[in-house]
mmCIF file of N, CA and C in Angstrom:
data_model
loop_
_atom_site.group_PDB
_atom_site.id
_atom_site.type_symbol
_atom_site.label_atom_id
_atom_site.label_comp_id
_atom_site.label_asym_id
_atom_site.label_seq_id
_atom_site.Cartn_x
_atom_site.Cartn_y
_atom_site.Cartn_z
ATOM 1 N N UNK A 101 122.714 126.529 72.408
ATOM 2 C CA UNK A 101 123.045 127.523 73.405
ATOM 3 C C UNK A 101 123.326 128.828 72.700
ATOM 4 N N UNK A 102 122.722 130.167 73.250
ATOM 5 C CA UNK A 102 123.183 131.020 72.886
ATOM 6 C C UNK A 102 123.781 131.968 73.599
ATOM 7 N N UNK A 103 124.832 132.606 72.832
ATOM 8 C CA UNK A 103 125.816 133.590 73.725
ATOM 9 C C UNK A 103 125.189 134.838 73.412
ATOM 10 N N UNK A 104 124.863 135.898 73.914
ATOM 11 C CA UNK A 104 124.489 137.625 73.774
ATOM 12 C C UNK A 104 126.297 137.790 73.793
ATOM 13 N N UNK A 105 126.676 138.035 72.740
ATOM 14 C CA UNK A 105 128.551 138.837 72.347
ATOM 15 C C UNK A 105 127.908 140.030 72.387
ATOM 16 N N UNK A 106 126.890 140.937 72.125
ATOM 17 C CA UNK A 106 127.016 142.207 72.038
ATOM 18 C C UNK A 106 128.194 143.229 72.714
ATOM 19 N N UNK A 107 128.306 144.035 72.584
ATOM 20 C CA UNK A 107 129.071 144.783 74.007
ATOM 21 C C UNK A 107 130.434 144.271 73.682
ATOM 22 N N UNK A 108 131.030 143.017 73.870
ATOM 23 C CA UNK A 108 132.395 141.907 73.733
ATOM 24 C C UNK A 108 133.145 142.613 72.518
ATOM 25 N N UNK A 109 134.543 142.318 73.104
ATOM 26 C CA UNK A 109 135.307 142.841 71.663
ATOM 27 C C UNK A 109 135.460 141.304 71.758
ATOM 28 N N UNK A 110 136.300 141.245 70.210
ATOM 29 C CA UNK A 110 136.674 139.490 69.645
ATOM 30 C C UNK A 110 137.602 138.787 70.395
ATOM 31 N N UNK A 111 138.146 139.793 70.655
ATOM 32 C CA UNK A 111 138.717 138.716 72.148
ATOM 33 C C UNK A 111 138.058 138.368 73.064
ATOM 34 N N UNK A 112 137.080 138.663 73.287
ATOM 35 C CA UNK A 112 136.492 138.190 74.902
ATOM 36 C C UNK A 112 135.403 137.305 74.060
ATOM 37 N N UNK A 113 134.961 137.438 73.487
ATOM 38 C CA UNK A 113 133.931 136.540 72.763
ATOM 39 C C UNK A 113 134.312 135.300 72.037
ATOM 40 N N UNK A 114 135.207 135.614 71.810
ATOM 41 C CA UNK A 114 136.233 134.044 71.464
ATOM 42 C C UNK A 114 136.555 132.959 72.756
ATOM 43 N N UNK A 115 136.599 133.845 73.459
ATOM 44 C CA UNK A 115 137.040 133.573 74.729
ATOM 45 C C UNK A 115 135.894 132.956 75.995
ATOM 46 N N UNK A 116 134.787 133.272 75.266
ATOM 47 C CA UNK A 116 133.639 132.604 76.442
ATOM 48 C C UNK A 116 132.792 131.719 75.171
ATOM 49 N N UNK A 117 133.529 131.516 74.481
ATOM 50 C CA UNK A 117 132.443 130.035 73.594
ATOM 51 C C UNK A 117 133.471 129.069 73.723
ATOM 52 N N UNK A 118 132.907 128.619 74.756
ATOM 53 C CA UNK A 118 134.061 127.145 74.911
ATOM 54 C C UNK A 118 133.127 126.067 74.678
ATOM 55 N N UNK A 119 133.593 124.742 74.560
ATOM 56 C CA UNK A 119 132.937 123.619 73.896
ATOM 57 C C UNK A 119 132.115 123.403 74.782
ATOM 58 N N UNK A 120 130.879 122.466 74.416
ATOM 59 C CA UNK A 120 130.039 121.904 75.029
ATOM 60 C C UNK A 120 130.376 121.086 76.045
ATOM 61 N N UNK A 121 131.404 119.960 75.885
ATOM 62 C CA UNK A 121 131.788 119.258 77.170
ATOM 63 C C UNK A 121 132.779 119.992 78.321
ATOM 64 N N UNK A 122 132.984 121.299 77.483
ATOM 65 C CA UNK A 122 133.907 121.713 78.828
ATOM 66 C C UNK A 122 133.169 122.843 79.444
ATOM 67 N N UNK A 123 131.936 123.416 79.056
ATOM 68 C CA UNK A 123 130.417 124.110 80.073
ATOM 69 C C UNK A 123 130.184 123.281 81.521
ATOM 70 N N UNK A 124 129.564 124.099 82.134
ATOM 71 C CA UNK A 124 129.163 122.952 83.413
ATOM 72 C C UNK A 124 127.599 123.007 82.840
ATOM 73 N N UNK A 125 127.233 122.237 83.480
ATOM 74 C CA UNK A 125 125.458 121.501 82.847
ATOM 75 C C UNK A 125 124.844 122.473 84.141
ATOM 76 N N UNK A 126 123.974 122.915 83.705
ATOM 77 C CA UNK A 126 122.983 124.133 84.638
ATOM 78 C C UNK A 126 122.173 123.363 85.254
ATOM 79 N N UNK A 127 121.283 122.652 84.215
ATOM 80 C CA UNK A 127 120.188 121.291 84.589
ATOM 81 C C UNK A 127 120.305 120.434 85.189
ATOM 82 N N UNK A 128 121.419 120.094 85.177
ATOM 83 C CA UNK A 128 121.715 118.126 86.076
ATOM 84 C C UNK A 128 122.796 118.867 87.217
ATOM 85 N N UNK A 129 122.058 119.196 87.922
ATOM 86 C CA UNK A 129 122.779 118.997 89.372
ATOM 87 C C UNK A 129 122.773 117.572 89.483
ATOM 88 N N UNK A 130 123.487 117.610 90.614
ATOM 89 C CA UNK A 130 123.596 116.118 90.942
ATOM 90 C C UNK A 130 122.106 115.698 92.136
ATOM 91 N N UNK A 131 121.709 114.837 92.103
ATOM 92 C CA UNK A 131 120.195 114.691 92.975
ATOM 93 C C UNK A 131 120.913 113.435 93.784
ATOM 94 N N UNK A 132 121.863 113.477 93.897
ATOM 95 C CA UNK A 132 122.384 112.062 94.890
ATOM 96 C C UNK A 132 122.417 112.706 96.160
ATOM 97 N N UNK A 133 122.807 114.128 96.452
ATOM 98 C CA UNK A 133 123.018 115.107 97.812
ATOM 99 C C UNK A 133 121.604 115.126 98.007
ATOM 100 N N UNK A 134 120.369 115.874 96.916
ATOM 101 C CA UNK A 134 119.859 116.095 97.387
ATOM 102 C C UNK A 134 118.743 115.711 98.082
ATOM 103 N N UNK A 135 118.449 114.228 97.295
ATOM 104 C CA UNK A 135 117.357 113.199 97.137
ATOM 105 C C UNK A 135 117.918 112.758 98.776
ATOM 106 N N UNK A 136 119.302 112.506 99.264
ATOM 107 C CA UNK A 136 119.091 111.296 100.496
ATOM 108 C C UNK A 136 119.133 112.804 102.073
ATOM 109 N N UNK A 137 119.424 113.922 100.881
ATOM 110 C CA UNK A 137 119.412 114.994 102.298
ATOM 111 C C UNK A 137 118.433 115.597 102.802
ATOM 112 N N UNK A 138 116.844 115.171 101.830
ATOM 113 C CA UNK A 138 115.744 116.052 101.852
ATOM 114 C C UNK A 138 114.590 115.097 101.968
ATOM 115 N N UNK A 139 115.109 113.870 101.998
ATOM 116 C CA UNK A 139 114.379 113.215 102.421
ATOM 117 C C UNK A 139 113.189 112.324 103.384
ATOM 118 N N UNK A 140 112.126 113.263 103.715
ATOM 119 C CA UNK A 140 111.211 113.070 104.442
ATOM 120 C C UNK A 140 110.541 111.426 104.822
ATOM 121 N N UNK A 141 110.909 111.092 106.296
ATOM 122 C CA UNK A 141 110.068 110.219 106.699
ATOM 123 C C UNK A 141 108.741 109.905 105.958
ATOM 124 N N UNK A 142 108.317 108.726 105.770
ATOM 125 C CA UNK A 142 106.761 108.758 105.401
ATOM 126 C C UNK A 142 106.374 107.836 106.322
ATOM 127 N N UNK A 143 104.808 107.385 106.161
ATOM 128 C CA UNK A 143 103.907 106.794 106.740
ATOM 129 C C UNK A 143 102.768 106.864 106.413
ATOM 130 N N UNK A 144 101.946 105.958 106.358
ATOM 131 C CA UNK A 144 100.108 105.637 106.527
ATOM 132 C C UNK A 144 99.695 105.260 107.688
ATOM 133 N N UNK A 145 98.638 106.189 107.828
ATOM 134 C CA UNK A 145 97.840 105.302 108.721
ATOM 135 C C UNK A 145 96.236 105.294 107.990
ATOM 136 N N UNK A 146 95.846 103.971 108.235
ATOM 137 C CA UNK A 146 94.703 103.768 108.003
ATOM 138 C C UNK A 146 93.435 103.801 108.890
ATOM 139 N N UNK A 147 92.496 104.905 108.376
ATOM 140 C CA UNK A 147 91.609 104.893 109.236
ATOM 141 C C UNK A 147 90.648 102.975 109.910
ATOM 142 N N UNK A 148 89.734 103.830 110.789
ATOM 143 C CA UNK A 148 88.940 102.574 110.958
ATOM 144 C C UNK A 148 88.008 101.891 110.111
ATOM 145 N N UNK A 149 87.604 103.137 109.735
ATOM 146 C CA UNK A 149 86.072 102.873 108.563
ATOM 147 C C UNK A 149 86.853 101.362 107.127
ATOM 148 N N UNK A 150 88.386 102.015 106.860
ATOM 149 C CA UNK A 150 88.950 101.394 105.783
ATOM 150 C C UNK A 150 89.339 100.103 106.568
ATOM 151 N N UNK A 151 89.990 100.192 107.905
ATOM 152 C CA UNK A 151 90.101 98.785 108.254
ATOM 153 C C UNK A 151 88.673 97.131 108.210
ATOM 154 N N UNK A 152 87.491 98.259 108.583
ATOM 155 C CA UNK A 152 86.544 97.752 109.305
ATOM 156 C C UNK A 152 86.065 96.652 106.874
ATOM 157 N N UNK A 153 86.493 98.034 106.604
ATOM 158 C CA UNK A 153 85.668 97.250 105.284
ATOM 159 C C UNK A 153 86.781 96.431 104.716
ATOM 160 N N UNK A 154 87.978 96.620 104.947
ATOM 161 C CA UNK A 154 89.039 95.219 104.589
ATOM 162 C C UNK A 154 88.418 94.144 105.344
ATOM 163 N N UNK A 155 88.201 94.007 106.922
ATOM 164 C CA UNK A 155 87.213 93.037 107.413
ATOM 165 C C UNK A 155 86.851 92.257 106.760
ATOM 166 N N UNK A 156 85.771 93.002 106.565
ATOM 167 C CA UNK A 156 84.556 92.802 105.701
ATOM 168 C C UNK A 156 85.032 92.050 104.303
ATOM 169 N N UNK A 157 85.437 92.407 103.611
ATOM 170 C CA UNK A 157 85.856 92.017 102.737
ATOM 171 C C UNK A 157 86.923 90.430 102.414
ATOM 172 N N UNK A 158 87.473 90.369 103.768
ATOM 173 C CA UNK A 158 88.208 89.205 104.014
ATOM 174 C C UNK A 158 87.211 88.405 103.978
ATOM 175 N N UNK A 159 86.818 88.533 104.790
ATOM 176 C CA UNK A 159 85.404 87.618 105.767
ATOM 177 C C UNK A 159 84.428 86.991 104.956
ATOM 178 N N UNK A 160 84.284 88.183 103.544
ATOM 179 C CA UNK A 160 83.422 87.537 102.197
ATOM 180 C C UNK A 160 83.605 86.524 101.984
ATOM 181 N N UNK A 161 84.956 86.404 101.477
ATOM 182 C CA UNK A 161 85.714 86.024 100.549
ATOM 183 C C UNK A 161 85.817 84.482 100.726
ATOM 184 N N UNK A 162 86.212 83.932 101.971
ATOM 185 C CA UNK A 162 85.746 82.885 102.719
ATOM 186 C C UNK A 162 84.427 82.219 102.194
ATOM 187 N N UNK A 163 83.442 82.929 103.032
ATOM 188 C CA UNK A 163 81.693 82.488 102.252
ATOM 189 C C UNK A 163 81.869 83.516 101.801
ATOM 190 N N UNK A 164 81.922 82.893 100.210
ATOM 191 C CA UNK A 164 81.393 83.458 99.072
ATOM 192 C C UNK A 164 79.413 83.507 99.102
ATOM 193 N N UNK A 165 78.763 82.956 99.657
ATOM 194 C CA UNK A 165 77.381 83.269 99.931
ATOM 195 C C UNK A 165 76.829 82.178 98.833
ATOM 196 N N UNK A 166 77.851 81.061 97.828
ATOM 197 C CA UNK A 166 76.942 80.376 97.148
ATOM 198 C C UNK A 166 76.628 79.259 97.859
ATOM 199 N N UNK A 167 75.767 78.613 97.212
ATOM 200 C CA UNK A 167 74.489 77.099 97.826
ATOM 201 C C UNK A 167 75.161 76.095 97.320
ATOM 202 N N UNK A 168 76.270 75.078 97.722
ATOM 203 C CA UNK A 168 76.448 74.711 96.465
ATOM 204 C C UNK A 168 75.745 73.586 96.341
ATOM 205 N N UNK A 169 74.956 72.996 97.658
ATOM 206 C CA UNK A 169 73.927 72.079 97.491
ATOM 207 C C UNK A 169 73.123 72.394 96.100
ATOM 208 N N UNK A 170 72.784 73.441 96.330
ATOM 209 C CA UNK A 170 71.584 73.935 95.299
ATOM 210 C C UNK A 170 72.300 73.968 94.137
ATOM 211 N N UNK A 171 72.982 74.248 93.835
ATOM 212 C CA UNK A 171 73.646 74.794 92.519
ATOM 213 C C UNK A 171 73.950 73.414 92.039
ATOM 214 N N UNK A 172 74.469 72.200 92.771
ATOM 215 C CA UNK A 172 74.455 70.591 92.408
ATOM 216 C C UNK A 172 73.460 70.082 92.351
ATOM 217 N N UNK A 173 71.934 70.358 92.477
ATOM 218 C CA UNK A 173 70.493 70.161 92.142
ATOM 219 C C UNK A 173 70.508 70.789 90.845
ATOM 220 N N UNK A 174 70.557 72.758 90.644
ATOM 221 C CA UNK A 174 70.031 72.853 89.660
ATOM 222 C C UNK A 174 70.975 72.398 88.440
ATOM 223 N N UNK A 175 72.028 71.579 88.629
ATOM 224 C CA UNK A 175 73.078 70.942 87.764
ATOM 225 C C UNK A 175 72.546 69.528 87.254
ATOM 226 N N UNK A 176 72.114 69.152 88.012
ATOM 227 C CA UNK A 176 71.900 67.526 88.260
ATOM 228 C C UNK A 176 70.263 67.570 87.214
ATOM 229 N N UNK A 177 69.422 68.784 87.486
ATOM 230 C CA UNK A 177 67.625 69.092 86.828
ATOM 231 C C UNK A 177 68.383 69.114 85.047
ATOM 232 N N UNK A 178 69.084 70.090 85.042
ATOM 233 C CA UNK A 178 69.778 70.799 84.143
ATOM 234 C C UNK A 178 69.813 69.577 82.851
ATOM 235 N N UNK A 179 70.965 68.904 83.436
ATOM 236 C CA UNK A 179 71.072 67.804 82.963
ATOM 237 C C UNK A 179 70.803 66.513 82.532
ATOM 238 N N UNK A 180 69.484 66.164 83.417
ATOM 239 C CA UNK A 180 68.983 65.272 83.157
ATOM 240 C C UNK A 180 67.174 65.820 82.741
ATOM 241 N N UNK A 181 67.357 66.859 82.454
ATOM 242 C CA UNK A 181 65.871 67.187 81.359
ATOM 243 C C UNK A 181 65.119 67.634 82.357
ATOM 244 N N UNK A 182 65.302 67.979 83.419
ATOM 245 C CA UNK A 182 64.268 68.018 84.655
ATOM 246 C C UNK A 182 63.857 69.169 84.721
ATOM 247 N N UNK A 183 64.610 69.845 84.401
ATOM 248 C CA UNK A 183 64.577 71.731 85.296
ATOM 249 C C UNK A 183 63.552 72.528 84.317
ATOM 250 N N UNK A 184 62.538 72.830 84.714
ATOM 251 C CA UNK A 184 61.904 73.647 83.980
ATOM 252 C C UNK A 184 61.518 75.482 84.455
ATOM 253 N N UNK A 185 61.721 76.184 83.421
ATOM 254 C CA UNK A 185 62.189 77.266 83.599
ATOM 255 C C UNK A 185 60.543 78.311 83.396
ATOM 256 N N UNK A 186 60.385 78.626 84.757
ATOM 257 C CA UNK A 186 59.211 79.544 85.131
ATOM 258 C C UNK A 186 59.329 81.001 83.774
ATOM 259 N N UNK A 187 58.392 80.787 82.897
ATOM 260 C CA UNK A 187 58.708 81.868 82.141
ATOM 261 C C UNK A 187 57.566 83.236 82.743
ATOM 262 N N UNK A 188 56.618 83.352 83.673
ATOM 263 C CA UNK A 188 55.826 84.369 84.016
ATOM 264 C C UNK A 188 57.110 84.626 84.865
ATOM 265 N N UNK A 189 57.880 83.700 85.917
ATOM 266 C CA UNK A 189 58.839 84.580 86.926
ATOM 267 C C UNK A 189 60.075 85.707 86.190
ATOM 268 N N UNK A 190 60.359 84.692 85.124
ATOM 269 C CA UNK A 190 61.111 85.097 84.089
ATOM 270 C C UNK A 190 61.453 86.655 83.839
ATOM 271 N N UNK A 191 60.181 86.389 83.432
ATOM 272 C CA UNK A 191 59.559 87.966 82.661
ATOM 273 C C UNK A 191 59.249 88.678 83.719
ATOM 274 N N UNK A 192 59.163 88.623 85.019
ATOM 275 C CA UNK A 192 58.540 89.972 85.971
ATOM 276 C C UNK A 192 59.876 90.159 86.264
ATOM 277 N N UNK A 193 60.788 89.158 86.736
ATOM 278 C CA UNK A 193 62.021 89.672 86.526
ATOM 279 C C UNK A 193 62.937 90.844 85.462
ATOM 280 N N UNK A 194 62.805 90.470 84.701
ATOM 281 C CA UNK A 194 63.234 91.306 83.857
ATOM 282 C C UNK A 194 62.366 92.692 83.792
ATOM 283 N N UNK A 195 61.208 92.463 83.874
ATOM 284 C CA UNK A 195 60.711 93.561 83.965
ATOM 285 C C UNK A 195 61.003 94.484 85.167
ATOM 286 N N UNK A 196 61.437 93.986 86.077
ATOM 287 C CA UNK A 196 61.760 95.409 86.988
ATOM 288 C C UNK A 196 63.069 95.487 86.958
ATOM 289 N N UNK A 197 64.067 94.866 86.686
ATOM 290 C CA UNK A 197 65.513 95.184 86.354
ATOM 291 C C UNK A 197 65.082 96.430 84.885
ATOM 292 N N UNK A 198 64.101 96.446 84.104
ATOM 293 C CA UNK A 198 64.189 97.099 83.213
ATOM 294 C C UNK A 198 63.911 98.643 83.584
ATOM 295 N N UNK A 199 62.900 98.265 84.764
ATOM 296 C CA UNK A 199 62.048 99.434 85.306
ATOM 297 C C UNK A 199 62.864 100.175 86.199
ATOM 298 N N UNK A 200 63.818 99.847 86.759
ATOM 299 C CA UNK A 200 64.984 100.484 87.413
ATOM 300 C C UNK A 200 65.651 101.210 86.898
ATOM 301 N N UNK A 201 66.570 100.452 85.431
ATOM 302 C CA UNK A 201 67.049 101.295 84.560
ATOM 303 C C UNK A 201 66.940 102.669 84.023
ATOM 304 N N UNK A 202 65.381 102.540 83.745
ATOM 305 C CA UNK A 202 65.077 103.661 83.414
ATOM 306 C C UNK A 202 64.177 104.093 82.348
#
């Protein structure tokens, strides 16, 4: 902290450097008045568009969209040597996931 004494004779300047704990603090008001006195209502509201895709999103989640018939076939091929893997489909596959990219 600094004091400007200019101007002050030694008496008065002696006289306004008092200790640190006996200053009042400039910075720390107290926020207990002001925080519960200024305190604004809140609220959300959520549009429709955001309700409609929580929906949606519930509703997924449920059917997940897998086969699991199928997925216990291609488990069952998998496993017992059966499943043989189309390498022309393979490759056109990949080829337009590549061609998308870029």
């Amino acid at each position: 902290m600094v004091i400007d004494i200019t101007g002050l004779s030694s008496n008065q300047a002696t006289q306004s450097r008092g200790k640190v704990s006996e200053q009042p603090a400039t910075g720390n008001k107290t926020t207990e008045n002001t925080a519960t006195a200024s305190k604004p209502a809140s609220s959300v509201n959520i549009s429709d568009t955001a309700q409609a895709i929580q929906k949606t999103i519930d509703n997924s989640s449920a059917d997940d969209g897998i086969n699991s018939d199928r997925v216990a076939e291609l488990k069952a091929a998998i496993e017992d040597g059966s499943y043989q893997v189309d390498a022309l489909s393979t490759a056109k596959g990949i080829f337009q996931i590549e061609s998308q990219l870029g």
